[in-house]
PDB file of C-alpha atoms and ligand atoms in Angstrom:
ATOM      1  CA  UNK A   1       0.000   0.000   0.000  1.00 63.00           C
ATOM      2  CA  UNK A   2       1.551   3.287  -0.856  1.00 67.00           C
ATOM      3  CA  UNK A   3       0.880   6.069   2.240  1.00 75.00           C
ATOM      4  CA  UNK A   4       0.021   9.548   1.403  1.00 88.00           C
ATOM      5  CA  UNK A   5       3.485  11.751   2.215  1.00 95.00           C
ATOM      6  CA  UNK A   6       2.372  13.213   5.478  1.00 97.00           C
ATOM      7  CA  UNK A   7       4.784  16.497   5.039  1.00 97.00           C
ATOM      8  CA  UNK A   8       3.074  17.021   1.616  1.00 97.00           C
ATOM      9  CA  UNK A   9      -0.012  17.286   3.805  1.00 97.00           C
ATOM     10  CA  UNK A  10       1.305  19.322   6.257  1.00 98.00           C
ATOM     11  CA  UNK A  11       2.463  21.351   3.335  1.00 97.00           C
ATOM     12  CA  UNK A  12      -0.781  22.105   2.138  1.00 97.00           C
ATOM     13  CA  UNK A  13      -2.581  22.822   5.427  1.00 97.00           C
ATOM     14  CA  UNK A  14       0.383  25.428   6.110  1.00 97.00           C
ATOM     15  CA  UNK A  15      -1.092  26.772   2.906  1.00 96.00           C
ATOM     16  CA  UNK A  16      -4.167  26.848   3.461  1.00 96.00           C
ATOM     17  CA  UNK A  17      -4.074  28.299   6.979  1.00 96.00           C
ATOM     18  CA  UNK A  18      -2.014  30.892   5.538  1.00 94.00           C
ATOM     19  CA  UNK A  19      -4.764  32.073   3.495  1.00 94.00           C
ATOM     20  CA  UNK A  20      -7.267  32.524   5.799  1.00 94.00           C
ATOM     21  CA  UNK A  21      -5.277  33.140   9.208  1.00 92.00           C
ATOM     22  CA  UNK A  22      -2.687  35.690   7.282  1.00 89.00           C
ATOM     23  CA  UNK A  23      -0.127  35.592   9.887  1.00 90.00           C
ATOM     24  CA  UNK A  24       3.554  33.920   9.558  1.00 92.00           C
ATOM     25  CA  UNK A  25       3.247  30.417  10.722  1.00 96.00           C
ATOM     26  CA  UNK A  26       3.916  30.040  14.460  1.00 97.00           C
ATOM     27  CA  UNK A  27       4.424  26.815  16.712  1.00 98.00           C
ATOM     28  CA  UNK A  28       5.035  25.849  19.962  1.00 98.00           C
ATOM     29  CA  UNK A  29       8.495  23.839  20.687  1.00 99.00           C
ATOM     30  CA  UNK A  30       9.181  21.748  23.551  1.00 99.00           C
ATOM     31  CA  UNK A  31      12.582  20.819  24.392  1.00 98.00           C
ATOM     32  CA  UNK A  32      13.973  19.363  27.321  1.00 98.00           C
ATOM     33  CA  UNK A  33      17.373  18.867  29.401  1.00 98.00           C
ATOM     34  CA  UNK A  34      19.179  15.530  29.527  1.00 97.00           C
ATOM     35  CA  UNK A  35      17.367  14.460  32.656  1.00 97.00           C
ATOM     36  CA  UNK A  36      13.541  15.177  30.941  1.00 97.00           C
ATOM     37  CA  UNK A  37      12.911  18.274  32.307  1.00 98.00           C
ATOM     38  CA  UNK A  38      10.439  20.060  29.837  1.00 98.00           C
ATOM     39  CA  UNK A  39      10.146  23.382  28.487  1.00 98.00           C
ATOM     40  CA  UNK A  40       8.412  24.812  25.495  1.00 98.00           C
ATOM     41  CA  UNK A  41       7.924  27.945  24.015  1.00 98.00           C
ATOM     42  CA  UNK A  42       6.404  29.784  20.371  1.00 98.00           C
ATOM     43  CA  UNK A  43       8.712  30.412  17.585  1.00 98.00           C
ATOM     44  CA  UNK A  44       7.804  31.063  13.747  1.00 98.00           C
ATOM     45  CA  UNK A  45       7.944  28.315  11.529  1.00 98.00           C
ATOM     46  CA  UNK A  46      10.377  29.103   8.235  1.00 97.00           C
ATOM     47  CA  UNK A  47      10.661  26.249   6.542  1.00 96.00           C
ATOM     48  CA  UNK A  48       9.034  23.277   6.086  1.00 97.00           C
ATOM     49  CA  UNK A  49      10.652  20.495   3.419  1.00 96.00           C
ATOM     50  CA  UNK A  50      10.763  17.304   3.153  1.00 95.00           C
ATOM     51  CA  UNK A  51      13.767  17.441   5.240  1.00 97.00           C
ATOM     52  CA  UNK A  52      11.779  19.355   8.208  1.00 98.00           C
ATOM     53  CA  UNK A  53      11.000  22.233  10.232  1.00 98.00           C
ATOM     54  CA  UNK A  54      12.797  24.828  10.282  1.00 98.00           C
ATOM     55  CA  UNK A  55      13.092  28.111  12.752  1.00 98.00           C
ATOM     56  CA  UNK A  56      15.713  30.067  13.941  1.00 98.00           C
ATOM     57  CA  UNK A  57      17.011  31.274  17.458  1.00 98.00           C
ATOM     58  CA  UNK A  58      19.846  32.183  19.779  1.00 98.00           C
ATOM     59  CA  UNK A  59      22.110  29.069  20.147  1.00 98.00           C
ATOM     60  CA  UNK A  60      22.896  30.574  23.763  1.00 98.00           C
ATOM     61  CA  UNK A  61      19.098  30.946  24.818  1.00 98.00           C
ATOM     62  CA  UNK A  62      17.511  28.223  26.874  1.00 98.00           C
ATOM     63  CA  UNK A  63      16.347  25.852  24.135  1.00 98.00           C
ATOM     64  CA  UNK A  64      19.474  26.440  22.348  1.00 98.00           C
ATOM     65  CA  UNK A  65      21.289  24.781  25.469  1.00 98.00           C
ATOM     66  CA  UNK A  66      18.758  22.339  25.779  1.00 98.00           C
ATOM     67  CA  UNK A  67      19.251  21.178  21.930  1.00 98.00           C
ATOM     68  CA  UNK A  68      23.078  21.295  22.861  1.00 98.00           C
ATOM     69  CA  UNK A  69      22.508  18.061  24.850  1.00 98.00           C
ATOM     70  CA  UNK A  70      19.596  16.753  24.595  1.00 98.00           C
ATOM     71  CA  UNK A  71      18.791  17.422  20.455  1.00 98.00           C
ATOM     72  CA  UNK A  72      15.173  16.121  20.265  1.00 98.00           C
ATOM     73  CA  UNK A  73      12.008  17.925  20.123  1.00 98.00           C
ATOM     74  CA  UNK A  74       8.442  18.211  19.893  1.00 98.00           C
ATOM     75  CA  UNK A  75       6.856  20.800  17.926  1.00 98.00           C
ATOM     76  CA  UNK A  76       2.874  21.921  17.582  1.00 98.00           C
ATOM     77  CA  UNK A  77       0.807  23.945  15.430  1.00 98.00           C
ATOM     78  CA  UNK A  78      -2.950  24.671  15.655  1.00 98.00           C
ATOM     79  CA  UNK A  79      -5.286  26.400  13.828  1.00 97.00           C
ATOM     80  CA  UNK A  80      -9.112  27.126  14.892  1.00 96.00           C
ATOM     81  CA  UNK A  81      -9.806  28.108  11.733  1.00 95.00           C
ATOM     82  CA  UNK A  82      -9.340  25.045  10.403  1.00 96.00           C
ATOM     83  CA  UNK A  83     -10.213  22.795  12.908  1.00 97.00           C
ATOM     84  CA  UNK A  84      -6.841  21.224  12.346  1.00 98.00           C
ATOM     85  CA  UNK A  85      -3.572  20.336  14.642  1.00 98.00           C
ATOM     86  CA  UNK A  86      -0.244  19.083  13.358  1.00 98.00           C
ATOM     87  CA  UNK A  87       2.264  17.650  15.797  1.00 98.00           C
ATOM     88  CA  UNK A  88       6.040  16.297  15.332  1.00 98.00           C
ATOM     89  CA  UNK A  89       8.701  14.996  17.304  1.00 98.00           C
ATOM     90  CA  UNK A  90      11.944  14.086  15.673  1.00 98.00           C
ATOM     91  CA  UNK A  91      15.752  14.996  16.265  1.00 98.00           C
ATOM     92  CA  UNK A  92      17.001  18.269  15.770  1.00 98.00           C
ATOM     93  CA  UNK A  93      20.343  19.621  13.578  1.00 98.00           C
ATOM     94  CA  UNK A  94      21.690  22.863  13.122  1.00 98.00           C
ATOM     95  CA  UNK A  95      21.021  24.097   9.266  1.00 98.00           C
ATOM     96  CA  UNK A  96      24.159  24.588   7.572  1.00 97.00           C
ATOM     97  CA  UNK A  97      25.510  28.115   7.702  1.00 96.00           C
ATOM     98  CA  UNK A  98      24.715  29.153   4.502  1.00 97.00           C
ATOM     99  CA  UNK A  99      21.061  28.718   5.280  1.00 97.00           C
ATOM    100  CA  UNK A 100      21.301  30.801   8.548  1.00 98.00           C
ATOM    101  CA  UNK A 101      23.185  33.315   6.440  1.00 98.00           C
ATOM    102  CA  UNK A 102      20.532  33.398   3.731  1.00 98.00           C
ATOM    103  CA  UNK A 103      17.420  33.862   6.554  1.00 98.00           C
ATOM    104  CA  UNK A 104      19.277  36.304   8.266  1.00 97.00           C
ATOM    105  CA  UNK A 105      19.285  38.704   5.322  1.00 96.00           C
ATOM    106  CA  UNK A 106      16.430  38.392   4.864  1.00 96.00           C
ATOM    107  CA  UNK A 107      15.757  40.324   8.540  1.00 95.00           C
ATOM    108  CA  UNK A 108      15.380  44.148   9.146  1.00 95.00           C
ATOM    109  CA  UNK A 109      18.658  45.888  10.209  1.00 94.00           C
ATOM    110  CA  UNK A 110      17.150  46.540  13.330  1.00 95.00           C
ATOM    111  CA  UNK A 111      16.266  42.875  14.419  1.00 96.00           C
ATOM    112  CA  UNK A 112      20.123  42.298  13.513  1.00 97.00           C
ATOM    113  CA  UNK A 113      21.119  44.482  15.782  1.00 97.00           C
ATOM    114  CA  UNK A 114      18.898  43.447  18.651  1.00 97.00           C
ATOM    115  CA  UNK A 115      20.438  39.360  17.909  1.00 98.00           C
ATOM    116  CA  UNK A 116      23.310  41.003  18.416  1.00 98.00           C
ATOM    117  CA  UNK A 117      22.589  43.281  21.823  1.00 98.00           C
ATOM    118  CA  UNK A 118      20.091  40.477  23.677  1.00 98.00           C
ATOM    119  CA  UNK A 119      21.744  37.868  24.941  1.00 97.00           C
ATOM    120  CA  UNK A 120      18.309  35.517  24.957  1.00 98.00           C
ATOM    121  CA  UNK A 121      17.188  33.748  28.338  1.00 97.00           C
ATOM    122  CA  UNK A 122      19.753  35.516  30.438  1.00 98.00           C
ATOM    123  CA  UNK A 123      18.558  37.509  32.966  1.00 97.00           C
ATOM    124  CA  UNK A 124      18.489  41.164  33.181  1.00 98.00           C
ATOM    125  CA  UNK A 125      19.606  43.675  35.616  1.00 97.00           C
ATOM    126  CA  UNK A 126      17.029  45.990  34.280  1.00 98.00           C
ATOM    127  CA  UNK A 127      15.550  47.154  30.900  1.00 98.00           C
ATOM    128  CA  UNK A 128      18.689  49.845  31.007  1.00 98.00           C
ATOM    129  CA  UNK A 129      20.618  46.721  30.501  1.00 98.00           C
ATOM    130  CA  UNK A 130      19.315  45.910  27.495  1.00 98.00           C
ATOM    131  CA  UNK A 131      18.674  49.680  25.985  1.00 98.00           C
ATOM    132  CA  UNK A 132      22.532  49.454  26.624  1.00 98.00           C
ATOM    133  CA  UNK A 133      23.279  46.719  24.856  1.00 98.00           C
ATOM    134  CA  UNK A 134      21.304  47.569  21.942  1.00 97.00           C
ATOM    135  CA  UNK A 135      22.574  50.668  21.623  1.00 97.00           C
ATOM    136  CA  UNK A 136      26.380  49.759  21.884  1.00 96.00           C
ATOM    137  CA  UNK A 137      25.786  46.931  19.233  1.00 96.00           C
ATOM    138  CA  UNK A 138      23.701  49.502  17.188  1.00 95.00           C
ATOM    139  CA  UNK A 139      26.828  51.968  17.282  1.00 93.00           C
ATOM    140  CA  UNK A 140      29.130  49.125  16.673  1.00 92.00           C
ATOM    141  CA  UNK A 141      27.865  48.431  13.409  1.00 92.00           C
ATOM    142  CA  UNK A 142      27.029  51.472  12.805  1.00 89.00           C
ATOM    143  CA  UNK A 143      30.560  52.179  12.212  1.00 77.00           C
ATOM    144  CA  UNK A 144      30.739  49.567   9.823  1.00 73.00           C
ATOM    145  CA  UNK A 145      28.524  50.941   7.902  1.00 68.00           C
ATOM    146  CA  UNK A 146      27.802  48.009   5.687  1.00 76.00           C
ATOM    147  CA  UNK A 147      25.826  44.483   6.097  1.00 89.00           C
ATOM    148  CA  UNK A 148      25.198  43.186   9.724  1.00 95.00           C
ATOM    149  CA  UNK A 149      26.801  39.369  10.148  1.00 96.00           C
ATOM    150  CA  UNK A 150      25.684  36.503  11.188  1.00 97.00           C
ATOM    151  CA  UNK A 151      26.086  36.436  14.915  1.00 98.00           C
ATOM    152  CA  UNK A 152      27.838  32.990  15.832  1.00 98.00           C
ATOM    153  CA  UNK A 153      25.891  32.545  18.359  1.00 98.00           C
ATOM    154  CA  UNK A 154      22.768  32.959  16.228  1.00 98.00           C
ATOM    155  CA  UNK A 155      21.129  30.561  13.462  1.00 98.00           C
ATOM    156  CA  UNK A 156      18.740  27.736  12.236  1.00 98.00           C
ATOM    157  CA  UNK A 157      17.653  24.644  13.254  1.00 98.00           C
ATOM    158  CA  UNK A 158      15.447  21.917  11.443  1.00 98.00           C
ATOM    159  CA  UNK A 159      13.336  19.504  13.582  1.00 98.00           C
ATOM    160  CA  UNK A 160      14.028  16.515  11.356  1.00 98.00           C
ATOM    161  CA  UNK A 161      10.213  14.254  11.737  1.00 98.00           C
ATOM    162  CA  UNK A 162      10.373  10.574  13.433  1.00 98.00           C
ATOM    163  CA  UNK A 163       6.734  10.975  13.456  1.00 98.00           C
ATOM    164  CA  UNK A 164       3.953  13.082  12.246  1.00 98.00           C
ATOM    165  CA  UNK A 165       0.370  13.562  13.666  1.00 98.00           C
ATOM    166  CA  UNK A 166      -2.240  15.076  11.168  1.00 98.00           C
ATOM    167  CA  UNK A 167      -5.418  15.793  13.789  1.00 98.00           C
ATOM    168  CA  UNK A 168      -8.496  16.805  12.325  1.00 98.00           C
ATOM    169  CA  UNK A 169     -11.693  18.019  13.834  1.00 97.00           C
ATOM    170  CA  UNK A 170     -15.199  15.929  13.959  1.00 96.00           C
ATOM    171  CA  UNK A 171     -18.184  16.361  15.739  1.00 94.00           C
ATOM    172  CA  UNK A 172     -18.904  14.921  18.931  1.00 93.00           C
ATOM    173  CA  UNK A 173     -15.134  15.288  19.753  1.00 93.00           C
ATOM    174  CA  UNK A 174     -14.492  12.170  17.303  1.00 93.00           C
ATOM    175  CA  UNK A 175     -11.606  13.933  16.000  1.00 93.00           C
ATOM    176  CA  UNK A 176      -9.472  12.046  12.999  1.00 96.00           C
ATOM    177  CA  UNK A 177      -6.122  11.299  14.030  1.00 98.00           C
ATOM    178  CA  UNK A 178      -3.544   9.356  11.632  1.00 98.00           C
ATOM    179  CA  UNK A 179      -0.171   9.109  13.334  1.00 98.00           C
ATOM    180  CA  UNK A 180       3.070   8.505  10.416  1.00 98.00           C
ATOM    181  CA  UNK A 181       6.106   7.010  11.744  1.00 98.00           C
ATOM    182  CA  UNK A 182       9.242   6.717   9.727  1.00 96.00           C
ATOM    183  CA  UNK A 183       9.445   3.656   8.207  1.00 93.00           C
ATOM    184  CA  UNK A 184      12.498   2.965   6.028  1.00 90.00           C
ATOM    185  CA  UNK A 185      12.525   5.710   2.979  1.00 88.00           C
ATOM    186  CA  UNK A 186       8.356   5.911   3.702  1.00 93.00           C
ATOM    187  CA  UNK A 187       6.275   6.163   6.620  1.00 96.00           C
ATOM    188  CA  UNK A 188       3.760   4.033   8.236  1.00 96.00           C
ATOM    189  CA  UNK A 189       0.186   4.963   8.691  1.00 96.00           C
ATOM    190  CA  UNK A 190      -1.788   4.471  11.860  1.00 97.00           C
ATOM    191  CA  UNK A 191      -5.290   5.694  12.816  1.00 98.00           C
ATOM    192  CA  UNK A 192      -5.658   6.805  16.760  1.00 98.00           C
ATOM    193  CA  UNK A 193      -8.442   6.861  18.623  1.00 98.00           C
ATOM    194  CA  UNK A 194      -9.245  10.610  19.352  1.00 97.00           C
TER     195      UNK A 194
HETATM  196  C1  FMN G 201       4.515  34.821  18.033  1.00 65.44           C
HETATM  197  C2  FMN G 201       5.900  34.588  18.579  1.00 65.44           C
HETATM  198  C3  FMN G 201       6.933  34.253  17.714  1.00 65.44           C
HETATM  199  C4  FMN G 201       8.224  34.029  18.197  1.00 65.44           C
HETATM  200  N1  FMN G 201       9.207  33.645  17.335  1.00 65.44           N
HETATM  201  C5  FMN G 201      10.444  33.367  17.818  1.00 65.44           C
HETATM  202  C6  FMN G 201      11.458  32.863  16.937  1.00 65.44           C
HETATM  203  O1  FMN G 201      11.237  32.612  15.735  1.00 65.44           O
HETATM  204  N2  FMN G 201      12.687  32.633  17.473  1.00 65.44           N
HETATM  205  C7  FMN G 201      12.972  32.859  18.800  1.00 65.44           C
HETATM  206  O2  FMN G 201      14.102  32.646  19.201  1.00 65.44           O
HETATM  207  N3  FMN G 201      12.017  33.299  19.643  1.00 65.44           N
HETATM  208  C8  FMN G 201      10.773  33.556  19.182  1.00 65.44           C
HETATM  209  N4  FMN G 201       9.796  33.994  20.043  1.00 65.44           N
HETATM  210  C9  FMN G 201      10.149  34.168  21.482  1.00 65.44           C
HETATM  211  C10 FMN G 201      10.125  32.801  22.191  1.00 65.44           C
HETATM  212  O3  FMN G 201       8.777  32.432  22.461  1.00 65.44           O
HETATM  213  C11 FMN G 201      10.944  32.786  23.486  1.00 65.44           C
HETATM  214  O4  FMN G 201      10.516  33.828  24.349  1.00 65.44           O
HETATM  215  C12 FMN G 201      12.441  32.949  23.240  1.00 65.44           C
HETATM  216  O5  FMN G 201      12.872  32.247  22.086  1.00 65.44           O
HETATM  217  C13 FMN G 201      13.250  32.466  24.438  1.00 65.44           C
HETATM  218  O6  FMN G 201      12.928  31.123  24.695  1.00 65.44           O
HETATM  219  P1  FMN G 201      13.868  30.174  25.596  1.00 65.44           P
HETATM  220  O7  FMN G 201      14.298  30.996  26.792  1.00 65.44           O
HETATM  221  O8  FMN G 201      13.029  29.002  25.969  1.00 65.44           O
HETATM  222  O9  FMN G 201      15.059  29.768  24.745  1.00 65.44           O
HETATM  223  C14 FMN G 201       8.495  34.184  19.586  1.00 65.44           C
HETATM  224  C15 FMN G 201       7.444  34.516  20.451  1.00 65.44           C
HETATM  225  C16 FMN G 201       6.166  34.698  19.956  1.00 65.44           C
HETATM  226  C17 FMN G 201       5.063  34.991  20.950  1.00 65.44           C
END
């Protein structure tokens, strides 16, 4: 039996919810530390291949440690709209530099800069702190007049699927949910009860 490509699906309800919900994709990602403690938190969505997931971050921040040692995660989107959740878990890579470099043009001069200033998940003295910062990066660069870089500290990271949930509402709270696992070069198709 050949089983739909569940990412081709998740594809085309990105699509679709970005017609009528007109707002950059946004999910929540859970992490955790070696030992299983849990954390989770929104980021926007950038990519989505047949690769994976894709968003970007501080590599220093909280779920940037986390990743560090523990690289798995579990990611969810959800969309009223639609009546529709999408959930993965999978292991998680860094996307090669060239890809960081690529989305990070693509971000205003001023959301450069603050990568640059805010050292994410650290804690703050104050907001002073951080006006500081942003203005001593801002001047910084300001003398170089030209492109801001790539932080090193800063860049993608794809959530590479082990398995995909495709949730879909029904009345009576009999929801459809088909659950793909990786299964050699395909995947293999269950139905869960909702
Ligand atoms: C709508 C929305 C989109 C966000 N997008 C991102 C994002 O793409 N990358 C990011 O690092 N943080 C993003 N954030 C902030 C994160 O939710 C979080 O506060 C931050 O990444 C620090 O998380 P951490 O301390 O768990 O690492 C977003 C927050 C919201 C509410």
């Amino acid at each position: 039996m050949v089983v739909e490509d569940p990412i081709a699906v998740a594809q085309a309800w990105l699509d679709e919810a970005q017609n009528v919900v007109g707002e950059p994709p946004t999910m929540t990602l859970a992490t955790a530390t070696r030992d299983g403690k849990p954390s989770a938190r929104v980021v926007l969505l950038r990519g989505l291949d047949d690769r994976g997931l894709v968003f970007f971050t501080n590599r220093e921040s909280r779920k940037g440690q986390e990743l560090r040692r523990n690289p798995r995660a579990a990611v969810v989107l959800h969309w009223w709209e639609l009546g529709r959740q999408l959930r993965v878990e999978g292991v998680v890579e860094e996307v090669s530099e060239e890809e960081s470099v690529a989305y990070w043009e693509t971000r205003p001069r001023g959301s450069q800069v603050a990568a640059w200033a805010s050292r994410q998940s650290h804690e703050l003295a104050d907001r002073a702190e951080l006006d500081a910062r942003v203005a001593e990066a801002a001047e910084r660069f300001a003398a170089t007049a030209g492109a801001v870089p790539l932080p090193p500290f800063w860049g993608g990271y794809r959530v590479v699927p082990e398995t995909i949930e495709l949730w879909t509402h029904r009345d009576d709270r009999l929801h459809e949910r088909v659950r793909y696992e990786r299964d050699g070069f395909g995947w293999r198709r269950a139905l869960l009860a909702p």
